Short mmCIF file of C-alpha atoms in Angstrom, two decimals:
data_model
loop_
_atom_site.label_atom_id
_atom_site.label_comp_id
_atom_site.label_asym_id
_atom_site.label_seq_id
_atom_site.Cartn_x
_atom_site.Cartn_y
_atom_site.Cartn_z
CA MET I 118 41.00 -40.18 -13.61
CA ASN I 119 41.42 -36.57 -14.87
CA PHE I 120 40.14 -34.55 -11.88
CA GLY I 121 41.56 -31.32 -13.28
CA VAL I 122 39.08 -31.33 -16.16
CA VAL I 123 36.24 -31.93 -13.71
CA PHE I 124 37.10 -28.70 -11.87
CA ILE I 125 37.46 -26.80 -15.16
CA LEU I 126 34.08 -28.01 -16.38
CA LEU I 127 32.53 -27.19 -13.02
CA GLY I 128 33.94 -23.64 -13.27
CA ALA I 129 32.62 -23.22 -16.81
CA ALA I 130 29.21 -24.62 -15.91
CA LEU I 131 28.78 -22.40 -12.85
CA ALA I 132 30.10 -19.33 -14.72
CA ALA I 133 27.38 -19.82 -17.32
CA ALA I 134 24.68 -20.94 -14.89
CA LEU I 135 24.73 -18.69 -11.83
CA PRO I 136 25.08 -15.27 -13.50
CA GLY I 137 22.55 -16.59 -16.02
CA ILE I 138 20.11 -17.38 -13.23
CA GLY I 139 20.70 -13.92 -11.71
CA SER I 140 20.10 -12.26 -15.06
CA ALA I 141 16.99 -14.30 -15.78
CA LYS I 142 15.51 -13.43 -12.38
CA GLY I 143 16.64 -9.83 -12.73
CA THR I 144 15.23 -9.16 -16.18
CA GLY I 145 12.07 -11.00 -15.14
CA LEU I 146 11.62 -8.71 -12.14
CA VAL I 147 12.28 -5.51 -14.07
CA GLY I 148 10.10 -6.85 -16.89
CA GLN I 149 7.17 -7.07 -14.49
CA ALA I 150 7.69 -3.49 -13.38
CA ALA I 151 8.13 -2.35 -16.99
CA ALA I 152 4.92 -4.11 -18.01
CA GLY I 153 3.11 -2.28 -15.22
CA VAL I 154 4.26 1.08 -16.58
CA VAL I 155 3.61 0.22 -20.23
CA ALA I 156 0.11 -1.00 -19.31
CA GLU I 157 -0.67 2.57 -18.24
CA ASP I 158 1.43 4.41 -20.82
CA PRO I 159 2.72 2.47 -23.86
CA ALA I 160 4.82 5.50 -24.91
CA LYS I 161 7.27 4.73 -22.10
CA PHE I 162 8.27 1.36 -23.62
CA GLY I 163 11.64 2.59 -24.94
CA LYS I 164 12.67 4.13 -21.63
CA VAL I 165 11.83 1.10 -19.49
CA LEU I 166 13.30 -1.38 -22.00
CA ILE I 167 16.83 -0.03 -21.36
CA LEU I 168 16.32 -0.59 -17.64
CA GLU I 169 15.08 -4.13 -18.24
CA VAL I 170 18.13 -5.01 -20.36
CA LEU I 171 20.68 -3.91 -17.72
CA PRO I 172 20.47 -6.94 -15.36
CA GLY I 173 20.78 -9.21 -18.41
CA THR I 174 24.46 -8.41 -19.03
CA GLN I 175 25.77 -10.60 -16.18
CA GLY I 176 24.45 -13.68 -17.98
CA LEU I 177 26.49 -12.65 -21.04
CA TYR I 178 29.60 -12.10 -18.90
CA GLY I 179 29.23 -15.58 -17.43
CA PHE I 180 28.74 -17.06 -20.89
CA LEU I 181 31.84 -15.23 -22.17
CA THR I 182 33.93 -16.48 -19.24
CA ALA I 183 32.79 -20.07 -19.79
CA ILE I 184 33.61 -19.95 -23.52
CA LEU I 185 37.05 -18.43 -22.88
CA LEU I 186 37.79 -21.03 -20.22
CA LEU I 187 36.77 -23.95 -22.44
CA SER I 188 38.71 -22.49 -25.35
CA ASN I 189 41.89 -21.66 -23.39
CA THR I 190 42.04 -25.07 -21.77
CA GLY I 191 41.59 -26.81 -25.11
CA ILE I 192 38.41 -28.57 -24.01
CA MET I 193 36.37 -26.87 -26.72
CA GLY I 194 38.76 -27.89 -29.52
CA GLY I 195 39.18 -31.41 -28.17
CA THR I 196 42.91 -30.89 -27.61
CA ALA I 197 42.86 -30.66 -23.82
CA PRO I 198 46.05 -31.93 -22.17
CA GLU I 199 46.02 -33.77 -18.82
CA TYR I 200 45.27 -31.36 -15.95
CA THR I 201 46.16 -32.15 -12.37
CA TRP I 202 43.48 -31.56 -9.74
CA TRP I 203 45.18 -28.42 -8.43
CA GLN I 204 45.57 -26.99 -11.97
CA GLY I 205 41.86 -27.58 -12.44
CA LEU I 206 41.18 -25.96 -9.09
CA CYS I 207 43.16 -22.88 -10.19
CA TYR I 208 40.92 -22.52 -13.27
CA PHE I 209 37.87 -22.98 -11.06
CA ALA I 210 39.14 -20.23 -8.73
CA ALA I 211 39.59 -17.95 -11.75
CA CYS I 212 35.88 -18.33 -12.49
CA LEU I 213 34.74 -17.52 -8.95
CA PRO I 214 34.64 -13.70 -9.32
CA ILE I 215 32.13 -13.78 -12.17
CA ILE I 216 30.21 -16.73 -10.64
CA LEU I 217 29.58 -14.92 -7.35
CA VAL I 218 29.53 -11.27 -8.40
CA GLY I 219 27.60 -12.07 -11.56
CA LEU I 220 24.78 -13.70 -9.60
CA TRP I 221 24.48 -11.11 -6.84
CA SER I 222 25.05 -8.03 -8.96
CA ALA I 223 22.30 -9.13 -11.38
CA LEU I 224 19.82 -9.42 -8.50
CA ALA I 225 20.92 -6.14 -6.94
CA GLN I 226 20.85 -4.37 -10.28
CA ALA I 227 17.34 -5.68 -10.92
CA LYS I 228 16.11 -4.00 -7.74
CA ALA I 229 17.80 -0.73 -8.70
CA ALA I 230 16.35 -0.98 -12.21
CA ALA I 231 12.85 -1.76 -10.88
CA ALA I 232 13.12 1.33 -8.69
CA GLY I 233 14.19 3.21 -11.81
CA VAL I 234 11.09 1.97 -13.62
CA SER I 235 8.98 3.45 -10.80
CA LEU I 236 10.89 6.70 -11.20
CA VAL I 237 10.18 6.72 -14.94
CA ALA I 238 6.53 5.97 -14.24
CA LYS I 239 6.19 9.07 -12.10
CA ASN I 240 8.68 11.32 -13.83
CA PRO I 241 9.70 10.24 -17.37
CA GLU I 242 12.19 13.14 -17.70
CA GLN I 243 14.35 11.49 -15.05
CA SER I 244 14.89 8.28 -17.05
CA GLY I 245 18.58 9.13 -17.64
CA LYS I 246 19.22 9.29 -13.91
CA ALA I 247 17.31 6.04 -13.37
CA ILE I 248 19.55 4.32 -15.92
CA ILE I 249 22.71 5.73 -14.28
CA PHE I 250 21.62 4.48 -10.83
CA ALA I 251 21.10 0.95 -12.15
CA ALA I 252 24.22 1.05 -14.34
CA MET I 253 26.41 1.84 -11.31
CA VAL I 254 25.89 -1.75 -10.13
CA GLU I 255 27.29 -2.93 -13.48
CA THR I 256 30.75 -1.64 -12.47
CA TYR I 257 31.25 -4.53 -10.08
CA ALA I 258 30.11 -7.13 -12.59
CA VAL I 259 32.56 -5.69 -15.14
CA LEU I 260 35.40 -5.73 -12.58
CA ALA I 261 34.63 -9.36 -11.73
CA LEU I 262 34.53 -10.24 -15.43
CA LEU I 263 37.91 -8.60 -16.02
CA VAL I 264 39.51 -10.44 -13.10
CA SER I 265 38.10 -13.78 -14.28
CA LEU I 266 39.14 -13.22 -17.92
CA LEU I 267 42.65 -11.96 -17.12
CA THR I 268 43.23 -14.82 -14.72
CA ILE I 269 42.05 -17.47 -17.20
CA MET I 270 44.21 -15.98 -19.98
CA ASN I 271 47.35 -15.83 -17.81
CA ILE I 272 46.96 -18.82 -15.53
CA GLY I 273 48.85 -21.05 -18.00
CA ASN I 274 52.08 -19.23 -17.10
CA LEU I 275 51.88 -20.71 -13.62
CA PHE I 276 52.09 -24.32 -14.74
CA MET L 248 3.17 -13.10 -0.31
CA ARG L 249 6.72 -12.14 -1.27
CA ASP L 250 7.20 -8.44 -1.80
CA THR L 251 8.55 -8.92 -5.34
CA GLU L 252 5.18 -10.34 -6.38
CA TYR L 253 3.82 -6.79 -6.21
CA THR L 254 6.37 -5.43 -8.73
CA PHE L 255 3.88 -5.11 -11.60
CA ALA L 256 1.23 -3.70 -9.27
CA VAL L 257 3.53 -1.08 -7.74
CA ALA L 258 4.73 0.09 -11.18
CA ARG L 259 1.13 0.57 -12.34
CA ILE L 260 0.27 2.35 -9.12
CA ARG L 261 3.26 4.69 -9.52
CA SER L 262 1.99 5.55 -13.01
CA ASN L 263 -1.46 6.23 -11.60
CA GLU L 264 -0.09 8.47 -8.85
CA ASN L 265 0.32 11.07 -11.60
CA ARG L 266 -3.48 11.24 -11.73
CA LEU L 267 -3.61 12.41 -8.12
CA LEU L 268 -3.44 16.10 -7.30
CA THR L 269 -0.07 17.37 -6.13
CA SER L 270 0.09 19.79 -3.18
CA GLN L 271 0.49 22.69 -5.65
CA GLU L 272 -2.51 21.60 -7.69
CA LEU L 273 -4.61 21.21 -4.56
CA ASN L 274 -3.46 24.64 -3.48
CA SER L 275 -4.55 26.12 -6.81
CA VAL L 276 -8.04 24.66 -6.27
CA ILE L 277 -8.14 26.16 -2.77
CA THR L 278 -7.11 29.57 -4.06
CA ALA L 279 -9.63 29.53 -6.93
CA PRO L 280 -11.77 32.65 -6.54
CA THR L 281 -15.07 30.93 -7.30
CA TYR L 282 -16.67 27.47 -7.24
CA LYS L 283 -16.77 27.52 -11.04
CA GLU L 284 -13.04 28.23 -11.27
CA ALA L 285 -12.24 25.50 -8.71
CA VAL L 286 -14.30 23.01 -10.72
CA SER L 287 -12.57 24.10 -13.92
CA ARG L 288 -9.14 23.46 -12.35
CA LEU L 289 -10.28 20.04 -11.14
CA ASN L 290 -11.70 19.13 -14.53
CA GLU L 291 -8.27 19.79 -16.06
CA LYS L 292 -7.04 16.87 -13.89
CA GLY L 293 -9.74 14.53 -15.17
CA TYR L 294 -12.63 15.21 -12.82
CA ASN L 295 -15.85 15.56 -14.73
CA ILE L 296 -17.85 17.87 -12.49
CA THR L 297 -20.61 19.57 -14.43
CA ASP L 298 -22.70 21.41 -11.87
CA THR L 299 -23.03 22.13 -8.15
CA ASP L 300 -23.81 18.48 -7.40
CA TYR L 301 -20.20 17.29 -7.34
CA SER L 302 -20.83 14.05 -5.38
CA PRO L 303 -21.51 11.73 -8.37
CA ALA L 304 -18.30 12.85 -10.11
CA LEU L 305 -16.27 12.34 -6.93
CA SER L 306 -17.78 8.88 -6.33
CA LYS L 307 -17.02 7.96 -9.94
CA ARG L 308 -13.43 9.12 -9.54
CA MET L 309 -12.97 7.05 -6.35
CA LYS L 310 -14.44 4.03 -8.15
CA GLU L 311 -11.90 4.54 -10.95
CA PHE L 312 -9.03 4.62 -8.43
CA TRP L 313 -10.38 1.49 -6.72
CA GLN L 314 -10.75 -0.21 -10.09
CA VAL L 315 -7.01 0.27 -10.68
CA ILE L 316 -6.18 -1.19 -7.25
CA ASN L 317 -8.56 -4.09 -7.81
CA GLU L 318 -6.96 -4.87 -11.17
CA VAL L 319 -3.38 -4.87 -9.95
CA LEU L 320 -3.69 -6.61 -6.59
CA PRO L 321 -2.31 -10.16 -6.88
CA ASP L 322 -4.19 -11.20 -3.72
CA LYS L 323 -7.32 -9.14 -3.07
CA SER L 324 -7.80 -10.46 0.46
CA GLN L 325 -4.71 -8.43 1.48
CA PHE L 326 -6.92 -5.33 1.40
CA ASP L 327 -9.66 -6.80 3.58
CA SER L 328 -8.40 -5.19 6.79
CA ILE L 329 -8.77 -1.76 5.15
CA ILE L 330 -12.14 -2.07 3.47
CA LEU L 331 -13.87 -4.39 5.94
CA LYS L 332 -15.11 -1.32 7.83
CA ASN L 333 -17.28 -0.50 4.79
CA ASP L 334 -19.00 -3.89 5.13
CA PHE L 335 -19.80 -3.11 8.75
CA ALA L 336 -21.06 0.34 7.71
CA ASN L 337 -23.27 -1.35 5.11
CA LEU L 338 -24.50 -3.78 7.76
CA LYS L 339 -25.56 -0.82 9.94
CA ILE L 340 -27.44 0.72 7.01
CA ILE L 341 -29.17 -2.57 6.21
CA GLU L 342 -30.10 -3.28 9.86
CA LYS L 343 -31.72 0.13 10.21
CA ALA L 344 -33.49 -0.18 6.89
CA PHE L 345 -34.85 -3.56 7.97
CA ILE L 346 -36.08 -2.32 11.35
CA LEU L 347 -37.52 0.93 9.96
CA GLY L 348 -38.82 -0.61 6.71
CA LYS L 349 -36.80 1.86 4.61
CA ASP L 350 -34.83 1.48 1.37
CA THR L 351 -31.03 1.24 1.24
CA ASP L 352 -30.52 2.36 -2.37
CA GLY L 353 -27.56 4.68 -2.88
CA LEU L 354 -26.54 4.53 0.78
CA TYR L 355 -23.90 1.81 0.62
CA GLU L 356 -20.24 2.42 1.33
CA TYR L 357 -17.80 1.52 -1.44
CA PRO L 358 -15.54 -0.49 -1.87
CA SER L 359 -16.49 -3.47 0.26
CA VAL L 360 -15.34 -7.05 0.68
CA TYR L 361 -18.86 -8.50 0.42
CA SER L 362 -21.72 -7.54 -1.87
CA PRO L 363 -24.14 -5.22 0.00
CA GLU L 364 -27.07 -6.77 -1.88
CA GLU L 365 -26.13 -10.24 -0.60
CA LEU L 366 -25.80 -8.87 2.95
CA LYS L 367 -29.21 -7.26 2.57
CA GLU L 368 -30.75 -10.54 1.47
CA CYS L 369 -29.32 -12.32 4.55
CA VAL L 370 -30.42 -9.60 6.98
CA PHE L 371 -33.89 -9.13 5.50
CA SER L 372 -34.52 -12.91 5.55
CA ARG L 373 -32.96 -13.11 9.07
CA LYS L 374 -30.60 -15.84 7.90
CA ASN L 375 -27.76 -14.77 10.17
CA SER L 376 -25.74 -17.93 9.57
CA LEU L 377 -25.45 -17.08 5.87
CA LEU L 378 -23.64 -13.82 6.64
CA PRO L 379 -19.83 -13.80 6.54
CA GLU L 380 -18.40 -14.98 9.87
CA CYS L 381 -17.05 -11.53 10.77
CA LEU L 382 -20.51 -9.93 10.48
CA GLN L 383 -22.61 -12.58 12.23
CA HIS L 384 -22.03 -11.54 15.84
CA ALA L 385 -22.38 -7.81 15.07
CA ASP L 386 -25.60 -8.51 13.17
CA ARG L 387 -27.09 -10.51 16.06
CA SER L 388 -26.13 -7.89 18.65
CA ALA L 389 -27.29 -4.91 16.60
CA TYR L 390 -30.60 -6.59 15.72
CA ARG L 391 -31.24 -7.49 19.36
CA ILE L 392 -30.52 -3.94 20.53
CA LEU L 393 -32.53 -2.27 17.76
CA SER L 394 -35.54 -4.55 18.00
CA LYS L 395 -35.73 -4.59 21.81
CA THR L 396 -34.63 -1.10 22.79
CA GLY L 397 -34.47 0.94 19.58
CA PHE L 398 -31.19 2.35 20.94
CA ALA L 399 -29.57 3.02 17.54
CA GLN L 400 -26.46 4.67 18.97
CA LEU L 401 -25.57 1.58 21.01
CA ALA L 402 -26.25 -0.70 18.04
CA ASP L 403 -23.95 1.46 15.89
CA SER L 404 -21.23 1.51 18.54
CA VAL L 405 -21.32 -2.27 18.99
CA THR L 406 -21.05 -2.74 15.21
CA ASP L 407 -18.22 -0.19 14.97
CA ARG L 408 -16.33 -1.98 17.73
CA ALA L 409 -16.70 -5.31 15.92
CA SER L 410 -15.52 -3.59 12.75
CA MET L 411 -12.33 -2.34 14.40
CA GLU L 412 -11.59 -5.64 16.13
CA TRP L 413 -12.03 -7.60 12.89
CA SER L 414 -9.83 -5.11 11.00
CA ILE L 415 -7.02 -5.67 13.49
CA LYS L 416 -7.56 -9.44 13.45
CA THR L 417 -7.51 -9.51 9.63
CA ALA L 418 -4.41 -7.29 9.51
CA LYS L 419 -2.64 -9.58 11.98
CA ASN L 420 -3.52 -12.62 9.87
CA GLY L 421 -2.15 -10.81 6.80
CA ASP L 422 1.16 -10.40 8.64
CA ASN L 423 1.85 -7.01 7.10
CA PRO L 424 3.21 -4.29 9.43
CA ILE L 425 1.82 -1.32 7.49
CA LEU L 426 -1.71 -2.76 7.37
CA LEU L 427 -1.57 -3.58 11.08
CA LYS L 428 -0.31 -0.09 11.93
CA LEU L 429 -3.16 1.49 9.95
CA ALA L 430 -5.74 -0.78 11.58
CA GLU L 431 -4.32 0.16 15.00
CA ILE L 432 -4.53 3.89 14.19
CA GLU L 433 -8.11 3.56 12.90
CA THR L 434 -9.09 1.69 16.05
CA ALA L 435 -7.38 4.08 18.45
CA CYS L 436 -8.96 7.08 16.70
CA ALA L 437 -12.39 5.43 16.74
CA ASP L 438 -12.01 4.66 20.46
CA ILE L 439 -11.01 8.24 21.27
CA LYS L 440 -13.90 9.61 19.21
CA VAL L 441 -16.52 7.36 20.81
CA LEU L 442 -15.24 8.03 24.34
CA TYR L 443 -15.15 11.79 23.73
CA ARG L 444 -18.79 11.65 22.65
CA CYS L 445 -19.64 9.44 25.63
CA ILE L 446 -18.15 12.04 27.98
CA LEU L 447 -20.02 14.91 26.32
CA THR L 448 -23.33 13.06 26.40
CA GLY L 449 -22.82 11.54 29.87
CA LYS L 450 -22.94 7.90 28.82
CA ALA L 451 -22.50 5.16 31.43
CA VAL L 452 -19.31 3.10 31.79
CA SER L 453 -21.25 0.01 30.63
CA PHE L 454 -21.91 1.76 27.30
CA MET L 455 -18.23 2.66 26.96
CA GLU L 456 -17.20 -0.94 27.62
CA ARG L 457 -19.47 -2.17 24.85
CA ALA L 458 -18.33 0.51 22.40
CA VAL L 459 -14.54 0.55 22.83
CA ALA L 460 -12.33 -1.89 20.93
CA GLU L 461 -9.01 -3.29 22.16
CA CYS L 462 -5.93 -1.75 20.57
CA SER L 463 -2.21 -1.68 21.25
CA ALA L 464 -1.96 2.10 21.75
CA PHE L 465 -3.53 2.05 25.22
CA SER L 466 -5.26 -0.27 27.65
CA LYS L 467 -9.03 -0.40 27.18
CA LYS L 468 -9.55 -0.61 30.92
CA ASP L 469 -7.37 2.43 31.65
CA ILE L 470 -8.81 4.68 28.96
CA ILE L 471 -12.39 3.88 30.03
CA ALA L 472 -11.43 4.57 33.66
CA ALA L 473 -10.01 7.95 32.59
CA ALA L 474 -13.08 8.75 30.48
CA ALA L 475 -15.37 7.85 33.40
CA LYS L 476 -13.65 10.56 35.49
CA GLY L 477 -14.39 13.28 32.94
CA LEU L 478 -12.96 15.16 29.98
CA GLU L 479 -9.90 16.59 31.72
CA GLU L 480 -8.79 13.19 33.03
CA PHE L 481 -9.43 11.69 29.61
CA LEU L 482 -7.31 14.29 27.79
CA GLU L 483 -4.61 14.00 30.45
CA PHE L 484 -4.55 10.22 29.89
CA LEU L 485 -4.17 10.70 26.12
CA SER L 486 -1.36 13.23 26.59
CA HIS L 487 0.82 10.39 27.94
CA THR L 488 0.25 8.20 24.88
CA GLU L 489 1.28 8.54 21.23
CA TYR L 490 -2.15 10.15 20.74
CA LYS L 491 -1.20 13.36 22.52
CA GLY L 492 -1.81 15.20 19.23
CA ALA L 493 -5.33 13.76 19.14
CA ALA L 494 -6.01 15.21 22.60
CA ASP L 495 -4.85 18.65 21.41
CA ALA L 496 -6.96 18.37 18.26
CA VAL L 497 -10.13 17.24 20.01
CA LYS L 498 -9.88 20.30 22.29
CA VAL L 499 -10.21 22.47 19.16
CA SER L 500 -13.09 20.59 17.50
CA THR L 501 -14.12 17.14 16.31
CA THR L 502 -13.42 18.31 12.73
CA GLU L 503 -9.84 19.11 13.75
CA PHE L 504 -9.61 15.70 15.45
CA GLU L 505 -10.76 13.90 12.31
CA ARG L 506 -8.24 15.89 10.29
CA TRP L 507 -5.52 14.87 12.76
CA CYS L 508 -6.47 11.18 12.41
CA ASP L 509 -6.32 11.36 8.59
CA ASN L 510 -2.98 13.17 8.71
CA LYS L 511 -1.61 10.54 11.11
CA LYS L 512 -2.44 7.80 8.61
CA ILE L 513 -0.87 9.75 5.74
CA SER L 514 2.27 10.38 7.83
CA VAL L 515 2.63 6.62 8.40
CA LEU L 516 2.30 6.10 4.65
CA ALA L 517 4.77 8.86 3.73
CA ASP L 518 7.69 6.46 4.18
CA THR L 519 6.32 4.22 1.42
CA LYS L 520 6.99 6.87 -1.23
CA THR L 521 10.42 5.34 -1.88
CA GLU L 522 9.34 1.70 -1.72
CA VAL L 523 9.43 -0.27 -4.95
CA PHE L 524 8.17 -3.66 -3.76
CA GLY L 525 5.41 -4.85 -1.44
CA ILE L 526 1.81 -3.85 -0.79
CA ALA L 527 2.60 -0.58 1.04
CA PRO L 528 2.66 1.71 -2.06
CA ILE L 529 -0.75 0.30 -3.10
CA VAL L 530 -2.19 0.91 0.36
CA ALA L 531 -0.72 4.42 0.28
CA PHE L 532 -2.36 5.06 -3.10
CA TYR L 533 -5.75 3.99 -1.73
CA TYR L 534 -5.48 6.33 1.25
CA ALA L 535 -4.10 9.11 -0.94
CA ALA L 536 -7.08 8.75 -3.30
CA GLN L 537 -9.51 8.76 -0.37
CA THR L 538 -7.83 11.83 1.11
CA GLU L 539 -7.95 13.63 -2.22
CA ILE L 540 -11.66 12.96 -2.65
CA ARG L 541 -12.29 14.10 0.94
CA ASN L 542 -10.26 17.27 0.38
CA ILE L 543 -12.12 18.13 -2.81
CA ARG L 544 -15.44 17.56 -1.08
CA ILE L 545 -14.36 19.96 1.68
CA ILE L 546 -13.09 22.59 -0.77
CA LEU L 547 -16.10 22.51 -3.11
CA SER L 548 -18.56 22.54 -0.25
CA ALA L 549 -16.72 25.51 1.25
CA LYS L 550 -16.64 27.34 -2.10
CA LEU L 551 -20.38 26.83 -2.52
CA ASN L 552 -21.00 28.18 0.97
CA GLY L 553 -18.66 31.13 0.54
CA LEU L 554 -16.19 30.10 3.26
CA THR L 555 -12.79 31.80 3.37
CA GLU L 556 -9.54 30.33 2.10
CA GLU L 557 -8.25 30.25 5.68
CA THR L 558 -11.20 28.14 6.85
CA ILE L 559 -10.67 25.73 3.97
CA ARG L 560 -6.95 25.36 4.76
CA ALA L 561 -7.79 24.57 8.39
CA ARG L 562 -9.92 21.63 7.24
CA VAL L 563 -7.97 20.23 4.32
CA ARG L 564 -5.91 17.08 4.97
CA GLU L 565 -2.25 16.65 4.10
CA SER L 566 -1.61 15.37 0.61
CA TYR L 567 0.38 12.15 -0.01
CA VAL L 568 1.72 13.07 -3.45
#
């Protein structure tokens, strides 16, 4: 049995699923806050929309990682060679940064963005600062994405 | 409830906080040279005061603020510990109206958990068992006292005590620290106020025992023992509790004491200014709205009576916004 592929598929599935869950919960939370502000003042829709979008990026990063993994390992094209269990485990490990950081950073960013929505509600002129505060969390999701992508692209040299 | 379930509510409340007067705006109303100018400055912030009878406009404004809270609260029972005291106040009004054969129109406290008209129907038909559980015992006690002795002050004190004890009980059931803290402050302040009056009017210890509610700030037994010894002992007792400030304020006047109590509640709520989730910002908004209405009432009344700016400042409560 090809256990290596099992680990690769598990990595791809979790990379797409967990950051996706974080982003779904995150955008949902900020969406509630944004709806509260827009209910009082529809003119603030544009400002709060940017904040709502921010926690959604981790889901995209996870999706990107999963696609790259499936493509690089040949699973997507149907040309996948035999992978040993430890080769599969290496690919799985490469996905871990975006799996873990993607999930937690989306949830943390949602809280920062929801706080930003409250800031916009009280003081619309400060929306730029609110976006910066929430965007700071993005740094760690981007770093995790880079580590996952670079590892997946270069891991073949190890075998 | 999980704190994140209040996200929509808190965002709407934050938007509505812009409708409240800031400290600067309140200051500009205080410094207005005339009543007319003060009203004009208030009307710019959405108050619709047209003449010297400002009460209807203020009541309408408070109803608007409450309407917002009522709309956004995911679970309305969370607010019971705060507004239950208005139901007890309404019960007192209804009891007296029943005994004296008077009307209760326009006297009810707002907002309340239960409909005052339904309470009135139960009291006037003497169907005590149809009253909400929290009001049944107070209703029985107050009715017995009023009908047998006509001692309205005792009836009021017994009802007020029940009100405080049920507020604490409801807050504990809600398992929310901010609501419990506020209920504890309300109760402690009410206890201090009633005991201070008891000392001034020479009431017996038995009256004090029936009027004072249990709270965590001090032991009921100890504070009554101190009050029974006189004013100095009572104030000395308070000076060793977290209500030392209350003792200092009550020495000045009861108005200063009431101001201190309101400021204490606002100071507890000040920390919620940065909170994004949970019920605390909504509770803070309610108290902020109440404080604003109270402040405006004080300012306009003072302007009409030609009181000085200094006198007004001594009475005005701290602003939340």
